[in-house]
Amino acid sequence: MKQILSNSYRTIEFLIGYISNSDSREEFFCDIVKEMYQKQDMTCFELTQSSSRNLVQIVQHSSASFILKQPVDLMKSEWIKNERNFWLSITSHFFQIKHLLPQYVKFFDSENILVSKYFDFPTLEMYTKRLVFLKKVEENIAEVTRRFSVLGKDCRALHEALKKYPTNQFKFQSSVYVPLIPKELINEKVQENILCSISNLECLKYLSAEIKMLSSNDISALIIEYNQLRVDNELIHFDLRLSNILFNDNNCLFLDWEMIGYGDCFWDVVTLLNSIVNVMAFDTDRIEASANVDSSKLTHAKNMIQVFLKSYFGEENVEHNLPKILIFWRIFYLRTILKSSENNAIVSNILTQLLGVQ
């Protein structure tokens, strides 16, 4: 097995070899690639914003475009195979939400390359600038509001459909970085040494030192409350950030399903809420931005969060769900700090500003 998508030349070379050794009756992807090659209408772009986990190439011609994805570390293919399993399940179980998902095209087993199709004509520029529109809220307030309302509705439909999935075949369970307390301990009286029941105790000691406004008991109480509220049996995306969502005219397209697994749909919700703040207020989709943010941008982000929540839960149910959202969002930040020793002061400031932790 070798790295194919490291550059555009090798990607095209691989596709030419594929059509040369395939029966044209095998599948439509083979026919389209042949047509691209014969008409000299094949363009290949390396997606420079590829994640650290994958290499991504966009192959397109005048009437179609495909996304090719391959793990950077060829020995770690479980992520992309987890996504492949999801696509193979769509036909029989997720038909009602197919319009919210990319079109699965093909999986090359020997190279661990996943091929999918997003829209009929996604150019590289369209894909790489997919979040720019959302940042220009003042220029497009009505349209941005409409899009977040659609996002809430579609995200709810997505979760409702995923809850009906019958088997337990996907990789991820809850979150490996959230300190989970065994259910039987939650029902006991909280002891001062409750942290001793958590496997990553050393991480939590570090966390306590970093976020000085929280005592160990505060952290313990938060984690215990999270464990009381969470469920583990809902199929969720686990990485539902704005960079993994494309906005079509009338619906959203949810991308990058490598982390699909079983947890609580509120985890997807707070991941997305956090992404809204980062994109609209900090101009990034990651946690790495400075906490010094323009107040008008933060106000716009908060307003769009309200639009999303009203659309997702229904306006009459938002207030009822806010307490759980806030707990999960705090845990989201604790998880971020546990994952990385970088930018801790930044995360701490964001935690204070956005969540009102005193």
Short mmCIF file of C-alpha atoms in Angstrom, two decimals:
data_model
loop_
_atom_site.label_atom_id
_atom_site.label_comp_id
_atom_site.label_asym_id
_atom_site.label_seq_id
_atom_site.Cartn_x
_atom_site.Cartn_y
_atom_site.Cartn_z
CA MET A 1 0.00 0.00 0.00
CA LYS A 2 1.36 3.42 -0.92
CA GLN A 3 0.45 7.06 -0.54
CA ILE A 4 -1.56 8.03 -3.64
CA LEU A 5 -3.05 11.42 -2.83
CA SER A 6 0.22 13.10 -1.82
CA ASN A 7 0.08 15.17 -5.02
CA SER A 8 -2.16 15.71 -8.03
CA TYR A 9 0.17 13.94 -10.47
CA ARG A 10 0.10 10.67 -8.53
CA THR A 11 -3.67 10.94 -8.12
CA ILE A 12 -4.23 11.24 -11.87
CA GLU A 13 -1.73 8.45 -12.50
CA PHE A 14 -3.67 6.24 -10.09
CA LEU A 15 -7.00 7.02 -11.80
CA ILE A 16 -5.57 6.29 -15.25
CA GLY A 17 -4.31 2.95 -13.98
CA TYR A 18 -7.73 2.29 -12.47
CA ILE A 19 -9.64 2.81 -15.72
CA SER A 20 -7.03 0.88 -17.69
CA ASN A 21 -7.55 -2.22 -15.55
CA SER A 22 -11.32 -2.01 -15.02
CA ASP A 23 -14.30 -3.28 -16.92
CA SER A 24 -16.21 -0.24 -18.17
CA ARG A 25 -19.45 -1.91 -17.14
CA GLU A 26 -18.30 -2.11 -13.52
CA GLU A 27 -19.55 1.23 -12.22
CA PHE A 28 -20.40 4.76 -13.22
CA PHE A 29 -17.27 6.23 -11.58
CA CYS A 30 -15.07 4.26 -13.96
CA ASP A 31 -17.10 5.50 -16.93
CA ILE A 32 -16.88 9.12 -15.81
CA VAL A 33 -13.12 8.96 -15.23
CA LYS A 34 -12.72 7.40 -18.70
CA GLU A 35 -14.77 10.22 -20.17
CA MET A 36 -12.61 12.79 -18.36
CA TYR A 37 -9.44 11.18 -19.68
CA GLN A 38 -10.63 10.68 -23.26
CA LYS A 39 -11.91 14.25 -23.57
CA GLN A 40 -8.84 15.64 -21.76
CA ASP A 41 -11.23 17.28 -19.34
CA MET A 42 -9.75 16.09 -16.04
CA THR A 43 -8.56 18.60 -13.44
CA CYS A 44 -7.10 17.59 -10.10
CA PHE A 45 -6.61 19.91 -7.12
CA GLU A 46 -4.93 19.14 -3.86
CA LEU A 47 -7.03 20.44 -0.98
CA THR A 48 -4.45 22.42 0.97
CA GLN A 49 -6.80 22.60 3.96
CA SER A 50 -6.66 18.83 4.40
CA SER A 51 -6.86 17.66 7.97
CA SER A 52 -3.80 16.26 9.70
CA ARG A 53 -5.52 12.88 9.46
CA ASN A 54 -6.16 12.74 5.70
CA LEU A 55 -4.90 13.81 2.31
CA VAL A 56 -7.66 15.13 0.06
CA GLN A 57 -7.79 15.62 -3.71
CA ILE A 58 -10.65 17.10 -5.74
CA VAL A 59 -10.97 15.59 -9.22
CA GLN A 60 -13.37 17.37 -11.54
CA HIS A 61 -14.39 18.09 -15.10
CA SER A 62 -17.04 20.25 -16.71
CA SER A 63 -20.06 18.38 -15.32
CA ALA A 64 -18.94 16.43 -12.24
CA SER A 65 -16.63 16.64 -9.27
CA PHE A 66 -15.36 14.03 -6.80
CA ILE A 67 -13.58 14.15 -3.45
CA LEU A 68 -10.84 11.55 -2.87
CA LYS A 69 -9.61 11.00 0.69
CA GLN A 70 -6.78 8.79 1.98
CA PRO A 71 -5.25 8.52 5.48
CA VAL A 72 -1.92 10.27 5.96
CA ASP A 73 -0.76 7.33 8.05
CA LEU A 74 -1.48 4.29 5.89
CA MET A 75 -1.26 2.00 8.91
CA LYS A 76 -4.16 3.80 10.60
CA SER A 77 -7.13 3.10 8.37
CA GLU A 78 -9.81 2.53 11.04
CA TRP A 79 -11.13 6.09 10.75
CA ILE A 80 -11.80 6.02 7.03
CA LYS A 81 -13.15 2.46 7.18
CA ASN A 82 -15.55 3.61 9.88
CA GLU A 83 -16.86 6.18 7.42
CA ARG A 84 -17.00 3.58 4.64
CA ASN A 85 -19.22 1.41 6.86
CA PHE A 86 -21.53 4.36 7.33
CA TRP A 87 -21.90 4.94 3.59
CA LEU A 88 -22.65 1.27 3.01
CA SER A 89 -25.47 1.54 5.56
CA ILE A 90 -27.18 4.52 3.94
CA THR A 91 -29.14 2.70 1.28
CA SER A 92 -31.05 0.46 3.65
CA HIS A 93 -31.32 2.61 6.77
CA PHE A 94 -30.85 6.31 5.99
CA PHE A 95 -32.81 6.78 2.78
CA GLN A 96 -34.92 9.59 4.27
CA ILE A 97 -31.84 11.76 4.89
CA LYS A 98 -29.85 11.00 1.73
CA HIS A 99 -30.32 14.60 0.63
CA LEU A 100 -28.35 15.68 3.72
CA LEU A 101 -25.36 13.45 2.94
CA PRO A 102 -22.70 13.32 0.22
CA GLN A 103 -23.04 10.63 -2.40
CA TYR A 104 -20.83 7.65 -1.68
CA VAL A 105 -19.07 6.62 -4.90
CA LYS A 106 -16.38 4.01 -4.25
CA PHE A 107 -13.87 2.69 -1.75
CA PHE A 108 -10.51 1.36 -2.92
CA ASP A 109 -9.74 -1.26 -0.27
CA SER A 110 -6.10 -1.85 -1.09
CA GLU A 111 -5.25 1.89 -0.95
CA ASN A 112 -7.86 2.97 1.64
CA ILE A 113 -9.13 5.70 -0.68
CA LEU A 114 -12.70 6.89 -0.22
CA VAL A 115 -14.40 8.58 -3.19
CA SER A 116 -17.51 10.69 -2.67
CA LYS A 117 -19.48 13.38 -4.48
CA TYR A 118 -20.70 16.54 -2.75
CA PHE A 119 -22.54 18.67 -5.30
CA ASP A 120 -22.83 18.53 -9.07
CA PHE A 121 -20.38 21.37 -9.49
CA PRO A 122 -18.26 22.11 -6.41
CA THR A 123 -15.19 24.01 -7.51
CA LEU A 124 -12.11 24.12 -5.33
CA GLU A 125 -12.78 27.81 -4.64
CA MET A 126 -16.35 27.07 -3.57
CA TYR A 127 -15.18 24.41 -1.12
CA THR A 128 -12.28 26.30 0.43
CA LYS A 129 -14.35 29.48 0.91
CA ARG A 130 -17.44 27.73 2.26
CA LEU A 131 -17.29 29.55 5.62
CA VAL A 132 -16.56 33.07 4.35
CA PHE A 133 -20.23 33.93 3.81
CA LEU A 134 -21.12 33.17 7.42
CA LYS A 135 -18.50 35.62 8.69
CA LYS A 136 -19.99 38.55 6.75
CA VAL A 137 -23.14 38.66 8.81
CA GLU A 138 -23.69 42.41 8.64
CA GLU A 139 -23.77 42.29 4.84
CA ASN A 140 -26.09 39.28 4.64
CA ILE A 141 -27.98 39.17 7.94
CA ALA A 142 -31.23 37.81 6.48
CA GLU A 143 -29.55 35.07 4.44
CA VAL A 144 -27.14 34.01 7.20
CA THR A 145 -30.10 33.81 9.60
CA ARG A 146 -32.00 31.69 7.10
CA ARG A 147 -29.06 29.33 6.71
CA PHE A 148 -28.70 28.77 10.44
CA SER A 149 -32.43 28.13 10.69
CA VAL A 150 -32.11 25.51 7.94
CA LEU A 151 -29.07 24.08 9.71
CA GLY A 152 -31.05 23.59 12.93
CA LYS A 153 -33.90 21.87 11.11
CA ASP A 154 -31.59 19.60 9.10
CA CYS A 155 -29.40 18.74 12.08
CA ARG A 156 -32.50 17.69 14.02
CA ALA A 157 -33.70 15.55 11.10
CA LEU A 158 -30.25 13.99 10.90
CA HIS A 159 -30.21 13.05 14.58
CA GLU A 160 -33.75 11.69 14.54
CA ALA A 161 -32.88 9.43 11.61
CA LEU A 162 -29.62 8.24 13.16
CA LYS A 163 -31.38 7.30 16.40
CA LYS A 164 -33.28 4.63 14.46
CA TYR A 165 -30.14 2.85 13.31
CA PRO A 166 -30.49 -0.75 14.59
CA THR A 167 -26.99 -2.19 15.04
CA ASN A 168 -23.80 -1.41 16.89
CA GLN A 169 -21.19 -1.59 14.15
CA PHE A 170 -19.43 1.76 14.35
CA LYS A 171 -16.13 2.42 16.06
CA PHE A 172 -16.58 5.23 18.54
CA GLN A 173 -18.30 5.14 21.92
CA SER A 174 -18.81 8.40 23.80
CA SER A 175 -15.57 10.40 23.85
CA VAL A 176 -12.23 8.94 24.82
CA TYR A 177 -11.16 12.24 26.34
CA VAL A 178 -14.18 12.94 28.54
CA PRO A 179 -13.62 11.60 32.07
CA LEU A 180 -16.44 9.10 32.47
CA ILE A 181 -17.44 7.92 35.93
CA PRO A 182 -18.93 4.42 36.26
CA LYS A 183 -22.71 4.62 36.61
CA GLU A 184 -22.69 2.81 39.94
CA LEU A 185 -20.48 5.49 41.50
CA ILE A 186 -22.81 8.29 40.50
CA ASN A 187 -25.53 7.02 42.80
CA GLU A 188 -23.21 6.99 45.80
CA LYS A 189 -22.55 9.95 48.03
CA VAL A 190 -19.89 12.18 46.47
CA GLN A 191 -16.60 11.68 48.27
CA GLU A 192 -13.79 14.22 48.38
CA ASN A 193 -11.59 11.76 46.51
CA ILE A 194 -14.13 11.15 43.70
CA LEU A 195 -11.43 12.07 41.17
CA CYS A 196 -9.59 8.89 42.13
CA SER A 197 -12.26 6.92 40.28
CA ILE A 198 -11.28 8.56 37.00
CA SER A 199 -8.62 6.86 34.93
CA ASN A 200 -7.00 10.04 33.62
CA LEU A 201 -6.49 11.56 37.07
CA GLU A 202 -3.16 13.12 36.15
CA CYS A 203 -4.80 15.03 33.32
CA LEU A 204 -7.43 16.34 35.71
CA LYS A 205 -4.81 17.49 38.22
CA TYR A 206 -3.18 19.44 35.40
CA LEU A 207 -6.57 20.78 34.38
CA SER A 208 -7.29 21.99 37.91
CA ALA A 209 -4.04 23.91 37.97
CA GLU A 210 -4.68 25.49 34.57
CA ILE A 211 -8.25 26.71 35.13
CA LYS A 212 -7.69 28.42 38.45
CA MET A 213 -11.29 29.61 38.75
CA LEU A 214 -12.40 26.00 39.19
CA SER A 215 -11.58 23.94 42.26
CA SER A 216 -11.19 20.16 42.11
CA ASN A 217 -14.59 19.83 43.74
CA ASP A 218 -16.13 22.08 41.07
CA ILE A 219 -14.65 19.91 38.34
CA SER A 220 -15.80 16.77 40.11
CA ALA A 221 -19.35 18.09 40.43
CA LEU A 222 -19.42 19.09 36.75
CA ILE A 223 -18.18 15.72 35.56
CA ILE A 224 -20.60 13.86 37.81
CA GLU A 225 -23.52 15.94 36.53
CA TYR A 226 -22.42 15.31 32.95
CA ASN A 227 -22.33 11.57 33.60
CA GLN A 228 -25.82 11.69 35.09
CA LEU A 229 -27.24 13.43 32.03
CA ARG A 230 -25.39 11.76 29.18
CA VAL A 231 -26.66 8.84 27.15
CA ASP A 232 -24.48 6.43 25.19
CA ASN A 233 -26.82 4.83 22.67
CA GLU A 234 -27.46 7.59 20.11
CA LEU A 235 -25.62 7.45 16.80
CA ILE A 236 -23.94 10.81 16.29
CA HIS A 237 -21.43 12.51 14.00
CA PHE A 238 -18.89 13.31 16.79
CA ASP A 239 -17.17 16.04 14.74
CA LEU A 240 -20.05 18.29 13.73
CA ARG A 241 -18.20 21.51 12.95
CA LEU A 242 -19.11 24.15 10.36
CA SER A 243 -16.12 23.11 8.25
CA ASN A 244 -17.81 19.71 7.90
CA ILE A 245 -21.05 21.25 6.61
CA LEU A 246 -21.85 22.65 3.18
CA PHE A 247 -24.87 24.89 2.58
CA ASN A 248 -26.89 24.14 -0.55
CA ASP A 249 -29.81 26.33 -1.65
CA ASN A 250 -32.41 24.61 0.52
CA ASN A 251 -30.57 22.18 2.78
CA CYS A 252 -27.23 21.34 4.38
CA LEU A 253 -24.77 18.63 3.48
CA PHE A 254 -23.03 16.95 6.42
CA LEU A 255 -19.51 15.76 5.60
CA ASP A 256 -16.63 13.76 7.13
CA TRP A 257 -18.22 10.82 8.94
CA GLU A 258 -15.01 9.13 10.06
CA MET A 259 -15.81 9.57 13.76
CA ILE A 260 -19.42 8.37 13.65
CA GLY A 261 -20.22 6.39 16.78
CA TYR A 262 -22.51 6.11 19.79
CA GLY A 263 -22.98 8.85 22.34
CA ASP A 264 -25.37 11.72 23.08
CA CYS A 265 -26.76 14.01 20.36
CA PHE A 266 -26.12 16.97 22.70
CA TRP A 267 -22.41 16.37 22.08
CA ASP A 268 -22.96 17.10 18.39
CA VAL A 269 -24.99 20.18 19.31
CA VAL A 270 -22.34 21.76 21.55
CA THR A 271 -19.57 20.87 19.08
CA LEU A 272 -21.50 22.81 16.47
CA LEU A 273 -22.27 25.72 18.82
CA ASN A 274 -18.59 25.98 19.67
CA SER A 275 -17.76 25.96 15.96
CA ILE A 276 -20.25 28.79 15.31
CA VAL A 277 -18.48 30.93 17.91
CA ASN A 278 -15.04 30.11 16.53
CA VAL A 279 -15.93 30.76 12.88
CA MET A 280 -17.99 33.90 13.37
CA ALA A 281 -16.10 35.50 16.26
CA PHE A 282 -12.55 34.15 16.05
CA ASP A 283 -12.24 33.59 12.28
CA THR A 284 -11.23 29.95 12.62
CA ASP A 285 -12.91 26.59 13.02
CA ARG A 286 -10.44 25.48 15.66
CA ILE A 287 -9.72 26.40 19.25
CA GLU A 288 -6.45 28.13 18.36
CA ALA A 289 -7.75 31.68 17.92
CA SER A 290 -7.09 34.54 20.29
CA ALA A 291 -9.71 35.13 22.96
CA ASN A 292 -9.56 38.89 22.25
CA VAL A 293 -12.63 39.15 20.07
CA ASP A 294 -14.60 42.03 18.62
CA SER A 295 -17.80 42.33 20.64
CA SER A 296 -20.01 42.80 17.56
CA LYS A 297 -18.76 39.52 16.11
CA LEU A 298 -19.46 37.71 19.36
CA THR A 299 -22.96 39.24 19.43
CA HIS A 300 -23.63 37.96 15.91
CA ALA A 301 -22.37 34.51 16.92
CA LYS A 302 -24.68 34.44 19.95
CA ASN A 303 -27.63 35.56 17.81
CA MET A 304 -27.00 32.80 15.28
CA ILE A 305 -26.72 30.27 18.10
CA GLN A 306 -30.18 31.33 19.23
CA VAL A 307 -31.50 30.93 15.68
CA PHE A 308 -30.00 27.44 15.45
CA LEU A 309 -31.32 26.32 18.85
CA LYS A 310 -34.84 27.55 18.15
CA SER A 311 -34.84 25.69 14.86
CA TYR A 312 -33.30 22.53 16.34
CA PHE A 313 -35.40 22.19 19.50
CA GLY A 314 -38.42 24.33 18.61
CA GLU A 315 -38.73 27.77 20.16
CA GLU A 316 -40.84 26.53 23.06
CA ASN A 317 -38.26 23.87 24.06
CA VAL A 318 -35.00 25.84 24.00
CA GLU A 319 -35.10 26.99 27.61
CA HIS A 320 -35.81 23.45 28.83
CA ASN A 321 -32.69 22.12 27.07
CA LEU A 322 -30.28 24.95 27.95
CA PRO A 323 -29.04 23.50 31.28
CA LYS A 324 -27.86 20.29 29.61
CA ILE A 325 -26.33 22.26 26.74
CA LEU A 326 -24.29 24.39 29.15
CA ILE A 327 -23.02 21.34 31.05
CA PHE A 328 -22.03 19.57 27.86
CA TRP A 329 -20.37 22.73 26.54
CA ARG A 330 -18.27 23.07 29.69
CA ILE A 331 -17.26 19.43 29.36
CA PHE A 332 -16.37 20.13 25.73
CA TYR A 333 -13.78 22.68 26.89
CA LEU A 334 -12.45 20.41 29.60
CA ARG A 335 -12.00 17.76 26.93
CA THR A 336 -10.15 20.25 24.73
CA ILE A 337 -7.67 20.98 27.48
CA LEU A 338 -7.25 17.30 28.27
CA LYS A 339 -6.46 16.59 24.63
CA SER A 340 -3.68 19.07 24.24
CA SER A 341 -1.13 20.97 26.32
CA GLU A 342 -1.07 23.80 23.78
CA ASN A 343 -3.02 27.08 23.95
CA ASN A 344 -4.28 26.36 27.46
CA ALA A 345 -4.46 29.97 28.56
CA ILE A 346 -6.49 30.72 25.43
CA VAL A 347 -8.94 27.94 26.17
CA SER A 348 -9.23 29.11 29.76
CA ASN A 349 -10.06 32.67 28.63
CA ILE A 350 -12.65 31.43 26.16
CA LEU A 351 -14.19 29.25 28.83
CA THR A 352 -14.52 32.28 31.10
CA GLN A 353 -15.89 34.64 28.44
CA LEU A 354 -18.36 32.38 26.68
CA LEU A 355 -19.61 30.12 29.43
CA GLY A 356 -19.59 32.61 32.28
CA VAL A 357 -17.56 30.37 34.60
CA GLN A 358 -16.60 32.33 37.70
#
